[in-house]
Coordinates of C-alpha atoms in Angstrom, one line a residue:
M24 CA -0.9 -49.4 16.5
A25 CA -0.8 -45.8 17.3
A26 CA 1.0 -45.1 14.0
S27 CA -1.8 -47.0 12.0
W28 CA -4.5 -44.8 13.7
L29 CA -2.5 -41.7 12.7
V30 CA -2.3 -42.9 9.1
F31 CA -6.0 -43.7 9.0
L32 CA -6.9 -40.4 10.5
A33 CA -4.6 -38.6 8.0
L34 CA -6.3 -40.5 5.1
C35 CA -9.8 -39.6 6.5
L36 CA -8.9 -35.8 6.4
L37 CA -7.1 -35.9 3.0
L38 CA -9.5 -38.0 1.0
P39 CA -12.5 -35.5 1.3
L40 CA -10.0 -32.7 0.2
L41 CA -8.9 -34.8 -2.8
L42 CA -12.4 -35.5 -3.8
L43 CA -13.6 -31.9 -3.2
G44 CA -10.4 -30.8 -5.4
G45 CA -11.3 -33.0 -8.2
W46 CA -14.8 -31.8 -8.3
K47 CA -13.5 -28.2 -8.2
R48 CA -11.0 -28.8 -11.1
W49 CA -14.0 -30.2 -13.2
R50 CA -16.2 -27.3 -12.2
R51 CA -13.4 -24.7 -13.0
R52 CA -13.1 -26.1 -16.6
R53 CA -16.7 -25.6 -17.2
A54 CA -17.0 -22.2 -15.8
A55 CA -16.0 -18.7 -17.0
R56 CA -12.6 -17.3 -16.3
H57 CA -12.3 -16.6 -12.4
V58 CA -9.5 -15.5 -10.3
V59 CA -9.1 -15.6 -6.5
A60 CA -7.2 -12.8 -4.8
V61 CA -5.9 -13.2 -1.3
V62 CA -4.5 -10.6 1.0
L63 CA -4.0 -11.8 4.7
G64 CA -4.4 -8.1 5.6
D65 CA -6.8 -5.3 5.4
V66 CA -8.3 -5.1 1.9
G67 CA -9.0 -1.4 2.1
R68 CA -5.3 -0.7 3.1
S69 CA -4.1 -2.9 0.1
P70 CA -4.5 -0.6 -2.9
R71 CA -2.3 -2.7 -5.2
M72 CA -4.5 -5.8 -4.8
Q73 CA -7.6 -3.7 -5.2
Y74 CA -6.0 -2.5 -8.5
H75 CA -5.4 -6.0 -9.6
A76 CA -8.9 -7.0 -8.9
L77 CA -10.3 -4.1 -10.9
S78 CA -7.8 -4.6 -13.8
L79 CA -8.9 -8.4 -13.9
A80 CA -12.6 -7.6 -13.8
M81 CA -12.1 -4.9 -16.6
H82 CA -10.7 -7.7 -18.8
G83 CA -13.3 -10.2 -18.4
F84 CA -12.5 -12.2 -15.2
S85 CA -14.7 -12.6 -12.3
V86 CA -12.8 -11.9 -9.1
T87 CA -13.3 -13.2 -5.4
L88 CA -11.0 -11.0 -3.1
L89 CA -10.4 -12.6 0.3
G90 CA -9.0 -10.3 3.1
F91 CA -9.7 -8.5 6.3
C92 CA -12.4 -5.8 6.0
N93 CA -11.3 -3.4 8.7
S94 CA -11.5 -0.4 6.4
K95 CA -13.6 0.6 3.4
P96 CA -12.2 -0.4 0.0
H97 CA -12.5 2.1 -3.0
D98 CA -16.1 2.6 -4.3
E99 CA -15.2 1.3 -7.8
L100 CA -14.3 -2.0 -6.1
L101 CA -17.6 -2.2 -4.3
Q102 CA -19.7 -1.2 -7.2
N103 CA -18.1 -3.7 -9.7
N104 CA -20.5 -6.7 -10.1
R105 CA -17.6 -8.9 -11.3
I106 CA -15.8 -8.5 -7.9
Q107 CA -17.0 -10.2 -4.7
I108 CA -15.2 -9.3 -1.5
V109 CA -15.2 -12.2 1.1
G110 CA -14.2 -11.1 4.7
L111 CA -11.8 -13.0 6.6
T112 CA -11.8 -13.2 10.5
E113 CA -8.6 -12.1 12.1
L114 CA -7.5 -14.1 15.2
Q115 CA -6.5 -11.8 18.1
S116 CA -3.3 -12.4 19.9
L117 CA -3.5 -14.9 22.6
A118 CA -2.7 -13.9 26.2
V119 CA -1.5 -17.2 27.4
G120 CA 1.8 -19.1 27.0
P121 CA 5.2 -18.0 25.6
R122 CA 5.3 -15.7 22.5
V123 CA 6.5 -18.5 20.2
F124 CA 3.5 -20.6 21.2
Q125 CA 1.1 -17.8 20.6
Y126 CA 2.5 -17.2 17.2
G127 CA 2.4 -20.8 16.4
V128 CA -1.3 -21.2 17.4
K129 CA -2.1 -18.1 15.3
V130 CA -0.3 -19.4 12.2
V131 CA -2.1 -22.7 12.4
F132 CA -5.4 -21.2 12.9
Q133 CA -4.9 -18.9 10.0
A134 CA -3.8 -21.9 7.8
M135 CA -6.7 -24.1 8.5
Y136 CA -9.1 -21.2 8.4
L137 CA -7.7 -19.8 5.0
L138 CA -7.8 -23.5 3.7
W139 CA -11.5 -23.8 4.6
K140 CA -12.3 -20.4 3.0
L141 CA -10.6 -21.2 -0.2
M142 CA -11.9 -24.6 -0.5
W143 CA -15.5 -23.6 -0.3
R144 CA -15.1 -20.8 -2.8
E145 CA -15.5 -20.9 -6.6
P146 CA -12.3 -22.3 -8.0
G147 CA -10.1 -19.8 -9.9
D148 CA -7.8 -20.2 -12.9
Y149 CA -5.5 -18.2 -10.9
I150 CA -4.9 -17.4 -7.0
F151 CA -3.3 -13.9 -6.8
L152 CA -1.5 -13.6 -3.4
Q153 CA 0.0 -10.4 -1.9
N154 CA 3.3 -11.1 0.0
P155 CA 3.9 -10.1 2.7
P156 CA 2.3 -11.6 4.8
G157 CA 3.1 -15.1 3.3
L158 CA 3.0 -17.2 6.3
P159 CA 0.9 -19.3 6.1
S160 CA -0.8 -18.0 3.0
I161 CA 1.9 -19.0 0.5
A162 CA 1.9 -22.7 1.4
V163 CA -2.0 -22.7 1.8
C164 CA -2.7 -21.1 -1.6
W165 CA -0.1 -23.4 -3.3
F166 CA -1.8 -26.5 -1.8
V167 CA -5.2 -25.3 -2.9
G168 CA -3.9 -24.7 -6.2
C169 CA -2.6 -28.3 -6.5
L170 CA -6.0 -29.6 -5.5
C171 CA -8.1 -27.3 -7.7
G172 CA -5.7 -26.8 -10.7
S173 CA -5.3 -23.1 -10.0
K174 CA -2.0 -21.3 -10.9
L175 CA -0.4 -19.3 -8.0
V176 CA 0.6 -15.8 -8.7
I177 CA 2.7 -14.1 -6.0
D178 CA 3.0 -10.2 -5.9
W179 CA 6.2 -9.4 -3.9
H180 CA 5.8 -6.2 -2.1
N181 CA 8.7 -7.1 0.3
Y182 CA 10.0 -10.1 2.1
G183 CA 8.1 -11.2 5.2
Y184 CA 11.1 -12.6 7.0
S185 CA 12.9 -9.3 6.9
I186 CA 10.2 -7.4 8.5
M187 CA 10.0 -10.1 11.2
G188 CA 13.8 -9.6 11.5
L189 CA 13.3 -6.0 12.5
V190 CA 11.4 -7.1 15.6
H191 CA 13.3 -10.4 16.5
G192 CA 16.7 -9.7 14.9
P193 CA 18.0 -11.5 11.7
S194 CA 19.5 -14.5 13.4
H195 CA 16.4 -15.4 15.3
P196 CA 15.4 -19.1 14.7
L197 CA 11.9 -17.9 13.8
V198 CA 13.3 -15.4 11.2
L199 CA 15.5 -18.1 9.7
L200 CA 12.6 -20.5 9.6
A201 CA 10.5 -17.8 7.9
K202 CA 13.1 -17.2 5.3
W203 CA 13.5 -20.8 4.5
Y204 CA 9.7 -21.2 4.2
E205 CA 9.3 -17.9 2.1
R206 CA 12.1 -19.1 -0.3
F207 CA 11.0 -22.7 -0.6
F208 CA 7.3 -22.1 -1.2
G209 CA 8.0 -18.9 -3.2
R210 CA 9.8 -21.1 -5.8
L211 CA 6.6 -23.2 -6.3
S212 CA 4.6 -20.3 -7.7
H213 CA 3.7 -20.3 -11.4
L214 CA 4.0 -16.5 -11.8
N215 CA 5.7 -13.8 -9.8
L216 CA 5.2 -10.1 -9.8
C217 CA 7.2 -7.4 -7.8
V218 CA 7.3 -3.6 -7.4
T219 CA 10.8 -2.7 -8.3
N220 CA 13.7 -3.8 -10.5
A221 CA 15.8 -4.1 -7.5
M222 CA 13.6 -6.6 -5.9
R223 CA 13.2 -8.5 -9.3
E224 CA 17.0 -8.9 -9.5
D225 CA 17.3 -9.9 -5.8
L226 CA 14.7 -12.6 -6.2
A227 CA 16.4 -14.0 -9.3
E228 CA 20.0 -13.9 -7.8
N229 CA 19.2 -15.1 -4.2
W230 CA 16.1 -17.0 -4.5
R231 CA 16.2 -18.3 -8.2
I232 CA 12.6 -16.9 -8.6
R233 CA 11.9 -15.1 -12.0
A234 CA 9.6 -12.2 -11.5
V235 CA 8.0 -9.5 -13.7
T236 CA 8.3 -5.9 -12.5
V237 CA 4.8 -4.2 -12.3
Y238 CA 5.4 -0.6 -11.0
D239 CA 3.1 1.1 -8.7
K240 CA 1.2 3.5 -11.0
P241 CA -1.8 5.9 -10.1
A242 CA -5.1 4.3 -11.0
S243 CA -7.7 6.0 -13.1
F244 CA -9.4 7.6 -10.4
F245 CA -6.4 9.6 -9.3
K246 CA -6.6 12.8 -11.3
E247 CA -6.1 16.4 -10.7
T248 CA -8.8 17.7 -8.2
P249 CA -11.0 20.7 -9.1
L250 CA -10.3 23.4 -6.8
D251 CA -13.8 23.5 -5.3
L252 CA -13.6 19.8 -4.3
Q253 CA -10.1 20.5 -2.7
H254 CA -11.8 23.3 -0.7
R255 CA -14.7 21.0 0.3
L256 CA -12.3 18.4 1.5
F257 CA -10.1 20.9 3.4
M258 CA -13.1 22.2 5.2
K259 CA -14.1 18.5 6.0
L260 CA -10.7 17.8 7.4
G261 CA -10.6 21.0 9.3
G262 CA -13.7 19.8 11.3
T263 CA -11.3 17.4 13.1
H264 CA -7.7 18.3 12.3
S265 CA -6.6 22.0 13.2
P266 CA -3.7 22.2 10.4
F267 CA -6.5 22.3 7.9
R268 CA -8.4 25.4 9.5
A269 CA -7.9 29.0 8.6
R270 CA -5.1 30.9 10.3
S271 CA -7.1 34.0 10.3
E272 CA -10.9 34.9 9.9
P273 CA -12.0 36.5 6.6
E274 CA -13.4 40.0 6.5
D275 CA -16.7 38.8 5.2
P276 CA -18.2 36.4 7.8
A277 CA -20.0 34.7 5.1
T278 CA -16.7 33.7 3.4
E279 CA -15.7 30.1 4.0
R280 CA -12.0 29.8 4.6
S281 CA -9.6 26.8 5.1
A282 CA -5.8 27.0 5.6
F283 CA -5.3 26.7 1.8
T284 CA -8.5 28.0 0.2
E285 CA -11.4 30.2 0.5
R286 CA -15.1 30.4 -1.1
Y287 CA -16.6 33.6 -1.6
A288 CA -20.2 33.7 -0.4
G289 CA -21.8 35.6 -3.2
S290 CA -20.1 34.1 -6.2
G291 CA -19.2 30.6 -4.8
L292 CA -15.8 31.3 -6.4
V293 CA -13.0 29.2 -4.8
T294 CA -9.3 30.7 -4.7
R295 CA -6.1 29.6 -3.1
L296 CA -4.8 31.7 -0.3
R297 CA -1.7 33.7 -1.1
E298 CA -0.4 33.0 2.3
R299 CA -1.0 29.5 2.5
P300 CA 1.2 26.8 3.8
A301 CA 2.8 24.1 1.5
L302 CA 1.3 20.6 1.9
L303 CA 3.1 17.3 2.2
V304 CA 1.3 14.1 2.0
S305 CA 2.5 10.7 2.8
S306 CA 0.6 7.1 3.1
T307 CA 1.9 4.5 5.5
S308 CA 0.9 1.2 7.0
W309 CA 2.8 2.3 10.2
T310 CA 4.9 -1.0 10.2
E311 CA 8.5 -1.7 11.2
D312 CA 9.8 -1.6 7.6
E313 CA 8.8 1.9 7.2
D314 CA 11.3 4.1 9.1
F315 CA 9.3 7.4 9.5
S316 CA 12.2 8.8 11.7
I317 CA 13.6 9.8 8.1
L318 CA 10.7 12.0 7.4
L319 CA 10.6 13.5 10.9
A320 CA 14.5 14.4 10.5
A321 CA 13.7 16.0 7.1
L322 CA 10.8 18.1 8.8
E323 CA 13.3 19.2 11.5
K324 CA 15.8 20.2 8.8
F325 CA 13.1 22.1 7.0
E326 CA 12.2 24.0 10.1
Q327 CA 15.7 24.9 10.8
L328 CA 16.1 26.3 7.3
I329 CA 13.2 28.7 8.0
L330 CA 14.7 29.8 11.3
D331 CA 18.0 30.4 9.6
G332 CA 16.2 32.9 7.3
H333 CA 15.5 31.2 4.1
N334 CA 12.4 32.3 2.3
L335 CA 10.3 29.2 2.9
P336 CA 6.6 28.7 3.7
S337 CA 5.1 27.0 6.6
L338 CA 4.4 23.3 6.0
V339 CA 1.5 21.0 6.8
C340 CA 2.4 17.4 6.9
V341 CA -0.3 14.8 6.5
I342 CA 0.5 11.2 7.2
T343 CA -2.4 8.9 6.5
G344 CA -2.7 5.3 7.4
K345 CA -3.3 2.7 10.2
G346 CA -0.9 0.3 11.7
P347 CA 0.8 -0.9 14.9
L348 CA 3.4 1.9 15.1
R349 CA 1.0 4.8 14.6
E350 CA 0.8 5.6 18.3
Y351 CA 4.6 5.4 18.7
Y352 CA 5.3 7.9 16.0
S353 CA 2.4 10.0 17.1
R354 CA 4.2 10.5 20.5
L355 CA 7.5 11.1 18.7
I356 CA 5.7 13.9 16.7
Q357 CA 4.2 15.4 19.9
Q358 CA 7.5 15.8 21.4
K359 CA 9.0 17.8 18.6
C360 CA 8.8 21.6 19.2
F361 CA 7.9 22.6 15.6
Q362 CA 7.0 26.3 15.1
R363 CA 6.5 26.5 11.2
V364 CA 5.5 22.8 10.7
Q365 CA 2.3 21.1 11.5
V366 CA 1.8 17.3 11.3
C367 CA -1.5 15.4 11.6
T368 CA -2.3 11.8 11.1
P369 CA -5.8 11.3 9.9
W370 CA -7.2 8.2 8.4
L371 CA -8.5 9.1 5.0
E372 CA -11.1 7.2 3.3
A373 CA -10.3 5.6 -0.2
E374 CA -12.3 8.4 -1.9
D375 CA -10.6 11.2 0.0
Y376 CA -7.1 10.2 -0.6
P377 CA -6.9 10.9 -4.3
L378 CA -8.8 14.0 -3.8
L379 CA -6.1 15.3 -1.3
L380 CA -3.4 14.4 -3.5
G381 CA -4.9 15.8 -6.7
E382 CA -2.3 13.9 -8.7
R383 CA -0.9 11.1 -6.9
P384 CA 2.9 10.5 -7.5
A385 CA 4.2 7.1 -8.9
G386 CA 5.3 6.0 -5.4
G387 CA 5.0 3.0 -3.5
S388 CA 2.0 1.6 -1.6
G389 CA 3.7 2.3 1.7
G390 CA 5.3 5.6 2.3
G391 CA 4.2 7.1 -1.0
G392 CA 4.6 10.9 -0.6
A393 CA 4.0 14.1 -2.4
F394 CA 4.9 17.7 -2.0
S395 CA 2.1 20.1 -2.9
G396 CA 0.0 22.8 -1.6
G397 CA -2.3 23.9 -4.1
N398 CA 0.6 23.1 -6.5
R399 CA 0.6 19.4 -6.9
V400 CA 3.8 17.5 -7.7
G401 CA 4.8 14.0 -8.2
R402 CA 8.4 13.4 -9.1
P403 CA 10.1 14.9 -6.0
G404 CA 7.5 13.2 -3.8
C405 CA 8.9 9.9 -5.4
L406 CA 12.2 10.5 -3.5
S407 CA 10.3 10.4 -0.1
A408 CA 8.4 7.4 -1.4
H409 CA 11.4 5.4 -2.1
V410 CA 13.4 6.5 0.8
L411 CA 10.6 5.4 3.2
Q412 CA 10.3 2.0 1.4
W413 CA 13.8 1.1 1.3
P414 CA 15.5 1.5 4.7
G415 CA 15.0 -2.3 5.8
P416 CA 17.0 -5.3 5.0
A417 CA 14.7 -6.3 2.1
H418 CA 16.6 -4.4 -0.3
E419 CA 20.3 -4.1 -0.9
G420 CA 21.6 -0.6 -0.8
G421 CA 19.0 0.9 1.7
G422 CA 21.8 2.7 3.4
H423 CA 22.9 4.4 0.2
V424 CA 19.4 5.8 -0.2
R425 CA 19.7 7.3 3.4
V426 CA 23.0 9.0 2.5
L427 CA 21.5 10.3 -0.8
F428 CA 18.5 11.7 1.1
A429 CA 20.6 13.4 3.7
C430 CA 22.9 14.9 0.9
V431 CA 20.0 16.3 -1.1
C432 CA 17.4 17.1 1.6
R433 CA 18.5 20.7 2.0
E434 CA 18.9 21.4 -1.6
L435 CA 15.6 19.8 -2.6
Q436 CA 13.7 21.7 0.0
V437 CA 15.2 25.0 -0.8
M438 CA 14.8 24.3 -4.6
L439 CA 11.1 23.3 -4.3
F440 CA 9.8 25.8 -1.7
S441 CA 11.8 29.0 -2.3
N442 CA 9.4 31.9 -2.8
F443 CA 6.4 29.6 -2.6
P444 CA 3.7 30.0 -4.0
D445 CA 5.3 32.0 -6.8
P446 CA 3.8 30.6 -10.2
A447 CA 7.2 30.7 -11.6
G448 CA 8.6 28.4 -8.7
K449 CA 9.9 24.9 -9.1
L450 CA 6.8 23.4 -7.6
N451 CA 4.5 25.0 -10.3
Q452 CA 6.9 23.9 -13.1
F453 CA 6.7 20.4 -11.9
R454 CA 2.9 20.6 -11.9
E455 CA 2.9 21.9 -15.4
N456 CA 5.4 19.2 -16.7
L457 CA 3.0 16.6 -15.2
R458 CA 0.1 18.0 -17.0
E459 CA 1.9 18.1 -20.3
S460 CA 3.4 14.6 -19.9
E461 CA 1.3 11.5 -20.7
Q462 CA 2.0 9.5 -17.5
L463 CA 1.4 5.7 -17.8
R464 CA -1.4 4.8 -15.5
W465 CA -1.9 1.7 -13.7
D466 CA -4.4 0.1 -16.2
E467 CA -2.1 0.7 -19.2
S468 CA 0.9 -0.5 -17.4
W469 CA -1.0 -3.7 -16.2
V470 CA -2.3 -4.4 -19.8
Q471 CA 1.3 -4.4 -21.0
T472 CA 2.8 -6.5 -18.1
V473 CA 0.3 -8.7 -16.5
L474 CA -2.6 -9.3 -18.9
P475 CA -0.3 -11.1 -21.5
L476 CA 0.8 -13.6 -18.6
V477 CA -2.6 -14.4 -17.4
M478 CA -4.0 -14.9 -21.0
D479 CA -1.1 -17.0 -22.2
T480 CA -0.5 -19.4 -19.5

């Protein structure tokens, strides 16, 4: 008798979903091309999903982007009338019961909540999903796709189970269950994208998932920043972060000076200071899969080179982002006895980040780094980006990258920063090379790799 009631209850719950799904299939066929993009995280801290949304909108799709609205997305996203951002509510951690119970309740809540949000949205030809986090979003998006006739596209940034393994250990039952779940439901997707060829090969060899590599490239709004805008940003950041403030006062009190630039009162002309520090910029989500101890070790090596008598400048290191390990690493930074290195961890708004970089390197969305200081450079920064992206078990060969970094760290620093800021130095040469080269932008790369997939399937 109890079993009959359970079957009846299940039918009562499933029948409305089937009817709603059938209606949405009919509506989708009659509507203009539409894509639903899902990130079970902060939209403002998910640049790659923002870029997908902008590219889709640019090529005739309307886009509904679902995610947490903890920080502001880029203005181009907010001002695009083809893109609608739908905020999701994040369930805070429970304070009762064992940890496994708390996690289970959160997953069930997120699954039901995401299902409800997706079913009451306009149906999409595609559901673009960022992974991780994929639990429970992969299964929910696949189920909604089955009901509504939408094709699931997963953009693999990493493996969720491997990040979980950094906390619980790789053999923990939850980690093993998460790995099975991610592999099983990942195979049910229609299209798969990933950020590196190494991950594409790993997906194919170990999970039998065929993916297309879509490299992280700078969007169109990342461009070389005019010097007056750089100065304005340095002065703005100097109001709250001392590394951006002038080391000495100008002779003319009306002259406006930052640590890197100064504006003359009469002419308004902005120039770079001769005795300015070099600037290193890195973005991060402050999560377990980004081992920032590598960067801190590099900063210690850099300072030791200065103390050993090498002709190297002072260094300002800016690490921007929000995440659970920010306070942990902030405490580690405070414990360092740096004399010629200053580290600050501001949260940069979407509009300020490209201005600070001037020309963002083609690095990753987590841990992308750039060495600069009035002299912007992309390629050497990519080493930092990949070192910080590859330490975890998600990518084979992460240990080799650590060794490579340790071997070249001293030589790279000496090569880049010797006699800084001499115009004949390596940093300026890299900057000029970037100007001369026609670097492939996100939009151009996306048209070559992703657009044919969504137009042909």
